[in-house]
XYZ file of C-alpha atoms in Angstrom:
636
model
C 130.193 165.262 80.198
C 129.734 163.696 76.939
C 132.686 160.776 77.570
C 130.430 160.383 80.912
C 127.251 160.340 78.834
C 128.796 157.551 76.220
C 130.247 155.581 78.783
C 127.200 155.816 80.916
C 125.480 153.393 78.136
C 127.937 150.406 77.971
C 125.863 148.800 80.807
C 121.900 147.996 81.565
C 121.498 150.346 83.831
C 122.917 152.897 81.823
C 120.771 152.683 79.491
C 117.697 152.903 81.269
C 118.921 156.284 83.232
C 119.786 157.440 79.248
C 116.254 156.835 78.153
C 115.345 159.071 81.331
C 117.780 162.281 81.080
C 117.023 162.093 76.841
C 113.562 162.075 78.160
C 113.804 165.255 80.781
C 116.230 167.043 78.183
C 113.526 166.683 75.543
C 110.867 167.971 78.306
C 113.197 170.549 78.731
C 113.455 171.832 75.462
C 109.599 171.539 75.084
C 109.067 173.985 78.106
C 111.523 176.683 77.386
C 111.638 176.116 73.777
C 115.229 176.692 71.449
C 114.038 180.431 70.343
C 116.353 181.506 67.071
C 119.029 178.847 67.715
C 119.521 177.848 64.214
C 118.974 181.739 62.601
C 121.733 182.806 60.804
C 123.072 186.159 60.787
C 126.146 188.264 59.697
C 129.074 185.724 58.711
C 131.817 187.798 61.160
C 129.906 186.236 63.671
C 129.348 182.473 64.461
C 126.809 182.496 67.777
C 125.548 183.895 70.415
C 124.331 183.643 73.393
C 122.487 186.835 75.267
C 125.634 189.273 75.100
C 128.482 187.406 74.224
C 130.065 186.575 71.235
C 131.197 183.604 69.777
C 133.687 184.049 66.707
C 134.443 182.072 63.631
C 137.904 182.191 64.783
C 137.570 180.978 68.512
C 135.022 178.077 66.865
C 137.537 177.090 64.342
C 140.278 176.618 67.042
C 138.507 174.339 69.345
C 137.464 172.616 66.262
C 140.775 171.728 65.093
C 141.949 171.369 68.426
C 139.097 168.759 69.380
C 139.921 167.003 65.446
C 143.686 167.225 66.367
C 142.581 165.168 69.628
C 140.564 162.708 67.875
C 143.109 161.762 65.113
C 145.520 161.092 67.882
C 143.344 159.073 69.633
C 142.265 156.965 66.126
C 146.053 157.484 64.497
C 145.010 158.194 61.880
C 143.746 161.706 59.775
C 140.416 162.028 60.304
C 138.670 164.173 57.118
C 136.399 167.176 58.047
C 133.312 165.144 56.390
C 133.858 161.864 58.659
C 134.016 164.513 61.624
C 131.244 166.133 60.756
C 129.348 162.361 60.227
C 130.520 162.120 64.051
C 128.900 165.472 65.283
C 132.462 166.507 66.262
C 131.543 170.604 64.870
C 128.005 169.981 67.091
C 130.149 169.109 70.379
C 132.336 172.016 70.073
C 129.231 174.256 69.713
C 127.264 172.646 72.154
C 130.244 173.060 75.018
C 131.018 176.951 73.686
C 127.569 177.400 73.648
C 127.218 175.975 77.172
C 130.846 178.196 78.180
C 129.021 181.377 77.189
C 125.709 180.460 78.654
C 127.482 180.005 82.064
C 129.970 183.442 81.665
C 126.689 185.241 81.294
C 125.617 183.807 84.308
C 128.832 184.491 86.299
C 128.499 187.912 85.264
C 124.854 188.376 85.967
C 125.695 186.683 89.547
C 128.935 189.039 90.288
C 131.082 186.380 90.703
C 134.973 187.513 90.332
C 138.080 185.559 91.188
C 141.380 187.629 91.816
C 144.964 187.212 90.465
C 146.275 185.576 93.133
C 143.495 183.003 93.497
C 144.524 182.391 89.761
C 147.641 182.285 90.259
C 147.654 179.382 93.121
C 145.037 177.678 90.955
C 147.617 177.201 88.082
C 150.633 176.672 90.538
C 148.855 173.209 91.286
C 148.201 172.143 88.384
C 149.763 168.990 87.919
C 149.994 169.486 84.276
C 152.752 172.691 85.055
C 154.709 170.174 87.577
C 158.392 169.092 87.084
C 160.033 166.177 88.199
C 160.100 167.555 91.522
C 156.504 168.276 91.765
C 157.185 171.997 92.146
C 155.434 174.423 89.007
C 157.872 174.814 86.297
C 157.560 177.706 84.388
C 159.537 176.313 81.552
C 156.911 173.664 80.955
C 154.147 176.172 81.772
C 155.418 178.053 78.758
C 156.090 174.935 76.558
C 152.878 173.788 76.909
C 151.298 177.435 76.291
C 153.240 176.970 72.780
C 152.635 173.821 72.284
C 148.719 174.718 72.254
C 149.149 178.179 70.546
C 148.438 180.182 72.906
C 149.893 183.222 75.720
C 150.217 183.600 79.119
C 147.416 186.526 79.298
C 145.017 184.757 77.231
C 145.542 181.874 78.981
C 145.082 183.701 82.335
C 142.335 184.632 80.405
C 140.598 181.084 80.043
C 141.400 179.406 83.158
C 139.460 182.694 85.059
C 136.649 181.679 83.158
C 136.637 177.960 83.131
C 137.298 178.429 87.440
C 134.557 180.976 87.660
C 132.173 178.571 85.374
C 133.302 175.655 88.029
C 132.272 177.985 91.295
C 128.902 178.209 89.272
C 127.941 174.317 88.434
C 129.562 172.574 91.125
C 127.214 173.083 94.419
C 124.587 172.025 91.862
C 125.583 168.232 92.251
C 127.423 168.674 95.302
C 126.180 166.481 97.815
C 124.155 164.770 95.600
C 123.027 161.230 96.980
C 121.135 158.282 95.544
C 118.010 157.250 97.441
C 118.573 153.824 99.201
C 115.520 152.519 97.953
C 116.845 152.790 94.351
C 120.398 151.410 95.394
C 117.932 148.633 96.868
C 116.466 148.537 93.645
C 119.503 147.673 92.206
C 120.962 145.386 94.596
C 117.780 143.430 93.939
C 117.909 143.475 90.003
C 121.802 142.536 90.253
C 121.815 139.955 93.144
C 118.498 138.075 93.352
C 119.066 134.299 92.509
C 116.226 131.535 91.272
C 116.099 128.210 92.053
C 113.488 126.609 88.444
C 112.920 122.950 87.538
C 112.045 122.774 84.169
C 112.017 119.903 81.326
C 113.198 120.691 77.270
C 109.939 119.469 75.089
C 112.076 118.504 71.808
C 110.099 119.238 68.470
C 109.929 116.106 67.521
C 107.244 115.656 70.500
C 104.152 116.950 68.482
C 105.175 114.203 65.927
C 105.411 114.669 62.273
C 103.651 117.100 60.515
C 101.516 116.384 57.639
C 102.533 117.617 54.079
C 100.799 120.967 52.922
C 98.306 121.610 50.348
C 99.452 122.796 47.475
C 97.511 125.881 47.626
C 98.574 126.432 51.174
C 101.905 125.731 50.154
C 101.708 127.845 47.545
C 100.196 130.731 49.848
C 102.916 130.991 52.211
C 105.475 131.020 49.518
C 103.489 134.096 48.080
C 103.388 135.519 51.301
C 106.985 135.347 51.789
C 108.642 134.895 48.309
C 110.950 137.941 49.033
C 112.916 135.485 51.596
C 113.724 133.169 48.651
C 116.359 134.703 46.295
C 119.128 133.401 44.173
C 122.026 135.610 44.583
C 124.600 136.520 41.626
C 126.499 133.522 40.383
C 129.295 134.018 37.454
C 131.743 131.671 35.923
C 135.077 131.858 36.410
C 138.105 130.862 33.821
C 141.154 131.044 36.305
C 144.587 130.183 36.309
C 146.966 129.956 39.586
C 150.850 130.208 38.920
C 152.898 129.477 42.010
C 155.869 127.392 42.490
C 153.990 124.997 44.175
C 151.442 124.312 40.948
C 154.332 123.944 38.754
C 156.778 122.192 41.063
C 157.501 118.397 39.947
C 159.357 116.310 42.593
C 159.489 113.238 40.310
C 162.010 114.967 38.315
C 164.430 115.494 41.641
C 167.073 112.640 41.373
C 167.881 110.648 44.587
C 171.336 111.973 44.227
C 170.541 115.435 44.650
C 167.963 114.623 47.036
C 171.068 113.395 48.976
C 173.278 115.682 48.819
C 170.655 118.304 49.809
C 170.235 115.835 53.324
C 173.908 115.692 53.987
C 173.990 119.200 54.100
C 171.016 119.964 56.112
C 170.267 117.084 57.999
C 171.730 118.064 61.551
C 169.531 121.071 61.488
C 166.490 119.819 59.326
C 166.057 116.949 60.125
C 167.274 115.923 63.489
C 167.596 117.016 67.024
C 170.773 118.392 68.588
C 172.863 117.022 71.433
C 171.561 118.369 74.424
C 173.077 118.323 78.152
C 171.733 119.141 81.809
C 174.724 121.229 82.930
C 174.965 122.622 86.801
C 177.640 125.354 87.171
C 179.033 126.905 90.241
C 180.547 130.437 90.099
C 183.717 130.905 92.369
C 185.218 134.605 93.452
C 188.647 133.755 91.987
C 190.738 131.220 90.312
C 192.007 130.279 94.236
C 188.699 129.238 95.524
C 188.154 127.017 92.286
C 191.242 124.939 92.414
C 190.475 124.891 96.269
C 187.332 123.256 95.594
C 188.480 121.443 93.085
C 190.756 119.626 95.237
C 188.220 118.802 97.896
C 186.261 116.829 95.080
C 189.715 115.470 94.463
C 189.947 114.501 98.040
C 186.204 112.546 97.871
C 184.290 115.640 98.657
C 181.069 115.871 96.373
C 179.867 118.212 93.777
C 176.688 118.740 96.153
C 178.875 119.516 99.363
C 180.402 122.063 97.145
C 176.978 123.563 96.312
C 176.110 123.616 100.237
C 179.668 125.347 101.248
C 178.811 128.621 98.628
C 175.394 128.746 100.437
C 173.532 127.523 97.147
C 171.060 125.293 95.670
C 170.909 122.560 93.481
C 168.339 124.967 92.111
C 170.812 127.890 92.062
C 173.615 126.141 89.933
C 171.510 124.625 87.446
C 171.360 125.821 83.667
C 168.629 123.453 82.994
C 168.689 120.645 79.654
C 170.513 122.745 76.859
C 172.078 122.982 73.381
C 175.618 124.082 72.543
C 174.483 126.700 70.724
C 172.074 127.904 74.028
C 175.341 128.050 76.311
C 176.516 131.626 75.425
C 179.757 131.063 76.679
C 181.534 129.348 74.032
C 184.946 127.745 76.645
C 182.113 126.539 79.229
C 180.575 125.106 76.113
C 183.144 123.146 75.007
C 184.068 121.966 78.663
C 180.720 121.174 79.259
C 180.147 119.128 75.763
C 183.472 117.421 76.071
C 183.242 115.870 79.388
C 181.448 112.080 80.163
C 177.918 112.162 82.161
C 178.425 112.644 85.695
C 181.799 113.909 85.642
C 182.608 117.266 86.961
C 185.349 119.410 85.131
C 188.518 121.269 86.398
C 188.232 124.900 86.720
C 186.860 126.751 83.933
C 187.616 130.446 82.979
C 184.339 131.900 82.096
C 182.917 135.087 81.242
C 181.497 135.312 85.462
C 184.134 134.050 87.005
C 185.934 130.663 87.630
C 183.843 128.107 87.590
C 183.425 124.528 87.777
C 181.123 122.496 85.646
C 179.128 119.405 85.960
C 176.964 116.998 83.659
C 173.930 115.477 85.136
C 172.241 113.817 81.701
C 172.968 113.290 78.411
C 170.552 113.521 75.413
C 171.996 112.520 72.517
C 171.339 113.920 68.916
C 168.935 112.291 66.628
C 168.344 112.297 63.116
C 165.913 110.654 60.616
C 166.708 108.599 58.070
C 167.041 109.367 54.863
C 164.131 107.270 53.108
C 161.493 108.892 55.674
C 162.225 112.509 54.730
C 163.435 112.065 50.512
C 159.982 113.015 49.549
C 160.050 116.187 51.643
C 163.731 117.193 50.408
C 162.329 116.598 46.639
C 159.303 118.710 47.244
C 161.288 121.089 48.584
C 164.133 121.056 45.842
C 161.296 121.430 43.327
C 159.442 124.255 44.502
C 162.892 126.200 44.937
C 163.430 124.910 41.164
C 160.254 126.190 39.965
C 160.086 129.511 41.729
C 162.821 130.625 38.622
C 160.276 129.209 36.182
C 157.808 131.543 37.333
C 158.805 134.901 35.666
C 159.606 133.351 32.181
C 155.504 131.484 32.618
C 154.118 134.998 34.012
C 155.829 136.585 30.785
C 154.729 133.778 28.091
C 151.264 133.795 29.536
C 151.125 137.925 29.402
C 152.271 137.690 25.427
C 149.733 135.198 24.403
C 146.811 137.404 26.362
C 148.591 140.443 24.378
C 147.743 138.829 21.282
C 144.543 138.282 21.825
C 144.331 134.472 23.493
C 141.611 133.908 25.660
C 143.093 132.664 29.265
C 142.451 129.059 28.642
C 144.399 129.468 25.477
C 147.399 131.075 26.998
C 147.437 128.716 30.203
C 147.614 126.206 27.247
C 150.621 127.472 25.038
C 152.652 127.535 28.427
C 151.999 124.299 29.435
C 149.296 124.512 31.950
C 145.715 124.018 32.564
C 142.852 126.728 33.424
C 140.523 126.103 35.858
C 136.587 126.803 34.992
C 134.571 127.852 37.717
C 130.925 126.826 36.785
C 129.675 129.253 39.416
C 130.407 130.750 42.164
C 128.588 133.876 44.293
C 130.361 136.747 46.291
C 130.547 134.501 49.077
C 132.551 131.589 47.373
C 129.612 129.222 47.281
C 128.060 127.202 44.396
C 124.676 127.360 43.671
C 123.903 124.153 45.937
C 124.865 126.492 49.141
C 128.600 125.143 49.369
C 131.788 126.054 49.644
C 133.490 125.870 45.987
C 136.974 123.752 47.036
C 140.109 124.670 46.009
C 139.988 128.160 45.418
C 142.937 129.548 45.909
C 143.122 133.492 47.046
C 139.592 133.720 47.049
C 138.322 136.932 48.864
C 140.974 138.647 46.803
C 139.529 136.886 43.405
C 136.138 136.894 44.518
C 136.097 140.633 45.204
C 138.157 141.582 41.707
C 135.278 138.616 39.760
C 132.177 140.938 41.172
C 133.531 143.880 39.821
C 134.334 143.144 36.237
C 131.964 142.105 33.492
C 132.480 139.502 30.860
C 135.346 140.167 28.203
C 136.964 142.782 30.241
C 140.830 142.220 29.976
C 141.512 141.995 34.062
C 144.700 142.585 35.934
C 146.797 140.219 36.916
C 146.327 139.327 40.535
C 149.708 138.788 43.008
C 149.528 136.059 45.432
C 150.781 136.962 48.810
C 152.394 133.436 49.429
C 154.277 134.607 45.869
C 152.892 133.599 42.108
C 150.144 135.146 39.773
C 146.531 134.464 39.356
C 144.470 135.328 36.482
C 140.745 135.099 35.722
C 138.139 135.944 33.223
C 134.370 135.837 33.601
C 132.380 133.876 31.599
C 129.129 134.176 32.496
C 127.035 135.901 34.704
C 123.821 135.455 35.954
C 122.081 138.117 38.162
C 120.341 137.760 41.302
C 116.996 137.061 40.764
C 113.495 135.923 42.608
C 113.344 132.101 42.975
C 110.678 130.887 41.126
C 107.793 128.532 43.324
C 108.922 125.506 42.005
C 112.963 126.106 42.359
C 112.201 127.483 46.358
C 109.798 123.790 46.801
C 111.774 122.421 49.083
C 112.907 125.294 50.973
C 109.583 126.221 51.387
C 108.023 123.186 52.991
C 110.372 122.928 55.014
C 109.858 126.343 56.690
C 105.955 125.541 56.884
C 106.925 122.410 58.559
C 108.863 124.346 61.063
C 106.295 126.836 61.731
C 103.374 124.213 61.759
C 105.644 122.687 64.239
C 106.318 125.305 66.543
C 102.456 126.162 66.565
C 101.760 122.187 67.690
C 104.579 123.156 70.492
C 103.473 126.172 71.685
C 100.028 124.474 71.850
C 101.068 121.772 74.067
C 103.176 124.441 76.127
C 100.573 125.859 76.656
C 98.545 123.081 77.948
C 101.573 122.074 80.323
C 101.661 125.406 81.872
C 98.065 125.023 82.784
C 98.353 122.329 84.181
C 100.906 123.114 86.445
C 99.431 126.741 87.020
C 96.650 124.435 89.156
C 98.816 122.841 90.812
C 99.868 119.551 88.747
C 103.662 118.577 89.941
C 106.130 119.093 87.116
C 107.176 115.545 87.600
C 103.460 114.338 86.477
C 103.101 116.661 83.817
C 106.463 115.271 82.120
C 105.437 111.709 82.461
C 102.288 112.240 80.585
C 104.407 113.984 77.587
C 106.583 111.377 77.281
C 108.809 110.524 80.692
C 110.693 113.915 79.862
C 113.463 114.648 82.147
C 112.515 117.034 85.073
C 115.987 119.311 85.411
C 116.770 121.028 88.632
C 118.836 124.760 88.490
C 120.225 126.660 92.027
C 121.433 129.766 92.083
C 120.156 131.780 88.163
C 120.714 135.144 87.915
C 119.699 137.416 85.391
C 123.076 137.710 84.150
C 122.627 134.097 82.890
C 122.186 130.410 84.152
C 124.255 127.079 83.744
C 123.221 125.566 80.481
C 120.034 127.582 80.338
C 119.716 129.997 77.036
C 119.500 133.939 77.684
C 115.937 133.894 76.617
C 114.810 131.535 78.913
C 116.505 132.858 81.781
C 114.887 136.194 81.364
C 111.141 134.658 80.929
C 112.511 132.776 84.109
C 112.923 136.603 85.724
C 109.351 137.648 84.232
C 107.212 135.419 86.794
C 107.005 135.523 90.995
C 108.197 132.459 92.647
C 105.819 129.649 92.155
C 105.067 131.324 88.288
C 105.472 128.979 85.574
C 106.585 129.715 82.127
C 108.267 128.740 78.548
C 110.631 129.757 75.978
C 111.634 128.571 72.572
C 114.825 126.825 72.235
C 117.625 127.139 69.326
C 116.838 123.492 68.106
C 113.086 124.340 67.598
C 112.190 122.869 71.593
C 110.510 124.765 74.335
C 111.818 124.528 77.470
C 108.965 124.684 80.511
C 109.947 125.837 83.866
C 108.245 126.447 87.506
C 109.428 128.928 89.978
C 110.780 127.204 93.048
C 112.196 130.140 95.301
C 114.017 133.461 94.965
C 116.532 134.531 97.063
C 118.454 138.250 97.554
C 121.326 138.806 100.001
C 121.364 141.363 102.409
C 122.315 144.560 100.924
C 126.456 145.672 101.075
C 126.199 149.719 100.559
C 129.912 149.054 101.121
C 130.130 146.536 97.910
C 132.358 147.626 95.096
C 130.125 146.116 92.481
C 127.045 147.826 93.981
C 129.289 151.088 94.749
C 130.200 151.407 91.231
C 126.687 151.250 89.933
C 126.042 153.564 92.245
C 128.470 155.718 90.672
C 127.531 155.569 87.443
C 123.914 156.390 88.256
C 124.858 159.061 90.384
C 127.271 160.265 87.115
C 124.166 160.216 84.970
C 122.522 161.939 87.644
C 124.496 165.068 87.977
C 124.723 165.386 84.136
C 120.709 165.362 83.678
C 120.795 168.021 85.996
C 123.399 170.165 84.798
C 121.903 169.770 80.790
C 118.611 171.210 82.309
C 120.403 174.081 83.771
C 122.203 174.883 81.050
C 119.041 174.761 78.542
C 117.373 176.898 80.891
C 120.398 179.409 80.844
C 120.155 179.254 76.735
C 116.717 179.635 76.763
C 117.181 183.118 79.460
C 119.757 184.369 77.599
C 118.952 183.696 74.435
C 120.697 181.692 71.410
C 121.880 182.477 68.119
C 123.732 180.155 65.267
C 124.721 181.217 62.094
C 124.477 177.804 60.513
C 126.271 179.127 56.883
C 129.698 180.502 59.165
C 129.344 176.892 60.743
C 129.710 175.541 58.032
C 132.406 177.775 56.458
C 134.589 177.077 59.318
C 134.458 173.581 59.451
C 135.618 173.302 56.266
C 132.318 170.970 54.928
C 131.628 169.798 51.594
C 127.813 171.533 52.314
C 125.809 174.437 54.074
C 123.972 173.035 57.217
């Protein structure tokens, strides 16, 4: 019921039926009232309800097996304090609460179920089935194991859980939607607009007038909290990897050479590749017999057509050497001219006879276009066993007392200095600080420390070190008037703005609400574009904002209207028609819906019934055993 419940929410309608069954459930509660539900008593007990007992041991099971469930489903181990965060200990109560509310009832009502009836219940399970979809005992018993448990207590349960069944069932059996609400749907889902409408762009009220300084000075007051400067620090930082230290000037042409001879054919160029057809023969004999018809001026493709094949059939497509697995039909195929077909070919399938159809021959670039790639390359491979011996000198000198910049300079290198940054890698003017290499990773380890604190050294993941210091911090604070200025008037501009449009939106819509055409009204603001839109649903319109399209929803046909734009605009519409197809009780989309409400439905009912049983019967919790066997941190 509860999966049903959370699922039920995902959509629109969902929600709406929630807000109704949390509304009779609360109702509910307020008529029959929740009695001594959360009294504790003796700690051998953990509820109950009228008669029947509910024991710290049978809660603690269905706990565990419920959290055993869940971890499975997250894999991973879920603590006893996230579960309890999740209500997981008040959905195990709430269904043994509800599974003794209902036995009382079964009870009260007489209802029994025999050993036979139990018997042919479990014999169908599927779960019990073997491969032959007969019961098989030997999983029947594995799976008792499996879940700690016998056959008698078992026997046990399922009485109980059938006999709870018999009980709630005919309550939603039969249960059917009213058409006028499926109606109701259909017409929320499927009706379709047809709007004209024109944008009105801000810049239509003209511009706006600078502010007073004392009104100016107002609105900041009013709204000062908005304008903050967040934490800034500087940063001393120092990046070793092998490509900050590398030095391709210092990789002679020579060995820049060598390095392409040896890697050139699969660096730096493109093998030799060949469109290769192959026909597969039964034996050597009905090779060399086709063989000798192409010797006798038959062709390759009248070979193809005699084995019942296609072109299609025979091709291996426009390979490599290395893509032919075969390494003979390689070499045939490789060796012989374009065109040409070969003799018969011993293959790992058979005999076979091979032709080639096209010929791409290798390529590879010169030397002079790729040196400075092969230098790089040579020098970042050079410098990656400089790294260590750096990491090492730079860790002595901070030993000794160095401050980074110091130590970056005994080795040879440079720090950076960051003159500040905030948590979110941006200088104070709002940008992005450049180059800044690993920076969440920095940026989270900066915001942690504090000025002189000897940090750890930070490993790249591309390889290399990184170290930092900060040298300054300074805190978030409240912007000052004169620092916020220009922030400022530009958000009273904006809102002055947006008053100006709204005014004239507003005189547009009266106008057409007497009957003005749209067309008029647009070439008195400025020959605005009239726009034409078929076919908007609520789900959303071509080019027309989410907003807008549900103001569009909020008037009859003939109803004008506006909404705000991203950009600052307003957008004005009129109503031309709405349209809804004929209802489809038969639709999927409409039958699903259905289903869902109907879902949300049935579980209303049955939470009212079982408060009602609670309330009969009578409720007990002792909150402190709850709490015990759940293992939490804290008493409820």
């Amino acid at each position: 019921m509860l999966e049903a419940m959370r699922a039920a929410t995902q959509g629109w309608i969902g929600r709406i039926i929630m807000a109704i069954v949390m509304g009779f459930i609360i109702l509910s509660f307020a008529i029959w009232g929740i009695g001594d539900i959360f009294r504790g008593f003796g700690a051998n007990k953990l509820a109950e309800v009228g008669g029947e007992e509910i024991t710290t041991d049978t809660f603690r099971n269905a706990y565990q097996t419920e959290l055993q469930r869940v971890q499975r489903q997250a894999r991973r181990a879920i603590t006893n304090e996230e579960a309890k965060r999740f209500g997981l200990d008040r959905q195990v109560l709430s269904r043994l609460l509800s599974e003794a509310a209902l036995n009382q009832e079964t009870h009260a009502l007489g209802l029994a179920m025999n050993d036979s009836e139990i018997a042919k219940a479990i014999a169908n399970d599927p779960s019990f089935k073997g491969p032959d979809g007969q019961f098989d005992h030997a999983r029947f018993d594995e799976l008792l194991r499996d879940n700690g448990l016998n056959e008698k207590a078992f026997v046990r349960d399922q009485r109980g859980f059938y006999l709870r069944h018999e009980l709630v069932d005919p309550l939603t059996a039969g249960l059917q939607l009213p058409k006028a609400m499926l109606e109701a749907i259909h017409r929320f889902e499927a009706e379709t607009r047809s709007v004209d409408f024109v944008i009105l762009p801000a810049s239509s009220v003209g511009p706006v007038a600078s502010p007073p300084e004392d009104e100016l000075r107002k609105y900041f007051e009013d709204r000062k909290l908005g304008y903050s400067s967040p934490e800034y620090r500087s940063l001393v930082t120092l990046t070793l990897t092998p490509e900050s230290i590398a030095t391709p000037q210092n990789v002679s042409d020579a060995d820049a050479q060598k390095r392409y001879d040896e890697t050139k054919g699969d660096k730096f160029g493109s093998p030799e590749k060949r469109a290769i057809e192959q026909i597969i023969f039964p034996d050597d004999a009905a090779a060399k017999a086709a063989r000798d018809k192409l010797d006798a001026g038959a062709s390759f493709d009248d070979i193809v057509k005699d084995r019942g094949l296609t072109l299609k059939d025979v091709s291996l497509g426009l390979v490599t050497r290395a893509q032919l697995i075969d390494k003979d039909a390689a070499d045939i195929a490789f060796a012989l001219p374009e065109g040409a077909v070969s003799a018969p070919v011993k293959t790992r399938f058979g005999a076979a006879l091979i032709r080639v159809t096209k010929i791409e021959p290798s390529s590879v670039k010169p030397f002079a276009e790729v040196a400075d790639e092969i230098k790089r390359d040579i020098a970042i491979e050079r410098a990656r066993a400089e790294i260590g011996r750096l990491h090492d000198a730079i860790e002595d000198q901070r030993a000794s007392g160095k401050s980074l910049a110091e130590a970056a300079k005994s080795a040879g290198l440079e720090a950076r200095t960051i003159a500040a940054v905030d948590a979110a890698g941006k200088n104070p003017s709002g940008a992005p600080v450049a180059g800044l290499t690993n920076g969440p990773a920095l940026l989270k380890a900066a915001f942690v420390s504090d000025v002189g604190v000897d940090n750890d050294t930070l490993t790249l993941p591309q390889g290399g070190y990184q170290w930092f210091e900060v040298a300054k911090i300074d805190k978030a604070r409240q912007k000052t008037f004169e620092e916020a200025r220009p922030d400022v008037e530009k958000a009273w501009r904006d809102d002055e703005t947006a008053k100006l449009l709204s005014a004239k939106t507003v005189d547009m819509s009266k106008r057409l609400e007497v009957g003005e055409p749209l067309a008029s009204v647009a070439a008195s603001e400025g020959n605005l574009e009239v726009k034409h839109a078929n076919d908007v649903k609520r789900s959303g319109g071509k080019d027309l904002p989410a907003n807008a399209v549900a103001q569009m929803f909020n008037v009859g046909v003939g109803g004008v209207g506006s909404a705000r734009l991203d950009d600052g605009g307003r957008l004005v519409f009129r109503i031309l028609d709405a349209v809804v197809p004929p209802i489809d009780f038969a639709d999927p989309a409409l039958v699903a819906i259905g289903g869902e409400v109907k879902k949300t439905y049935s579980d209303d009912l049955l939470a009212q019934y079982l408060g009602a049983l609670q309330n009969e019967f009578g409720v007990k919790v002792n909150m402190r055993a709850l709490a015990a066997a759940t293992g939490a941190a804290d008493a409820y």
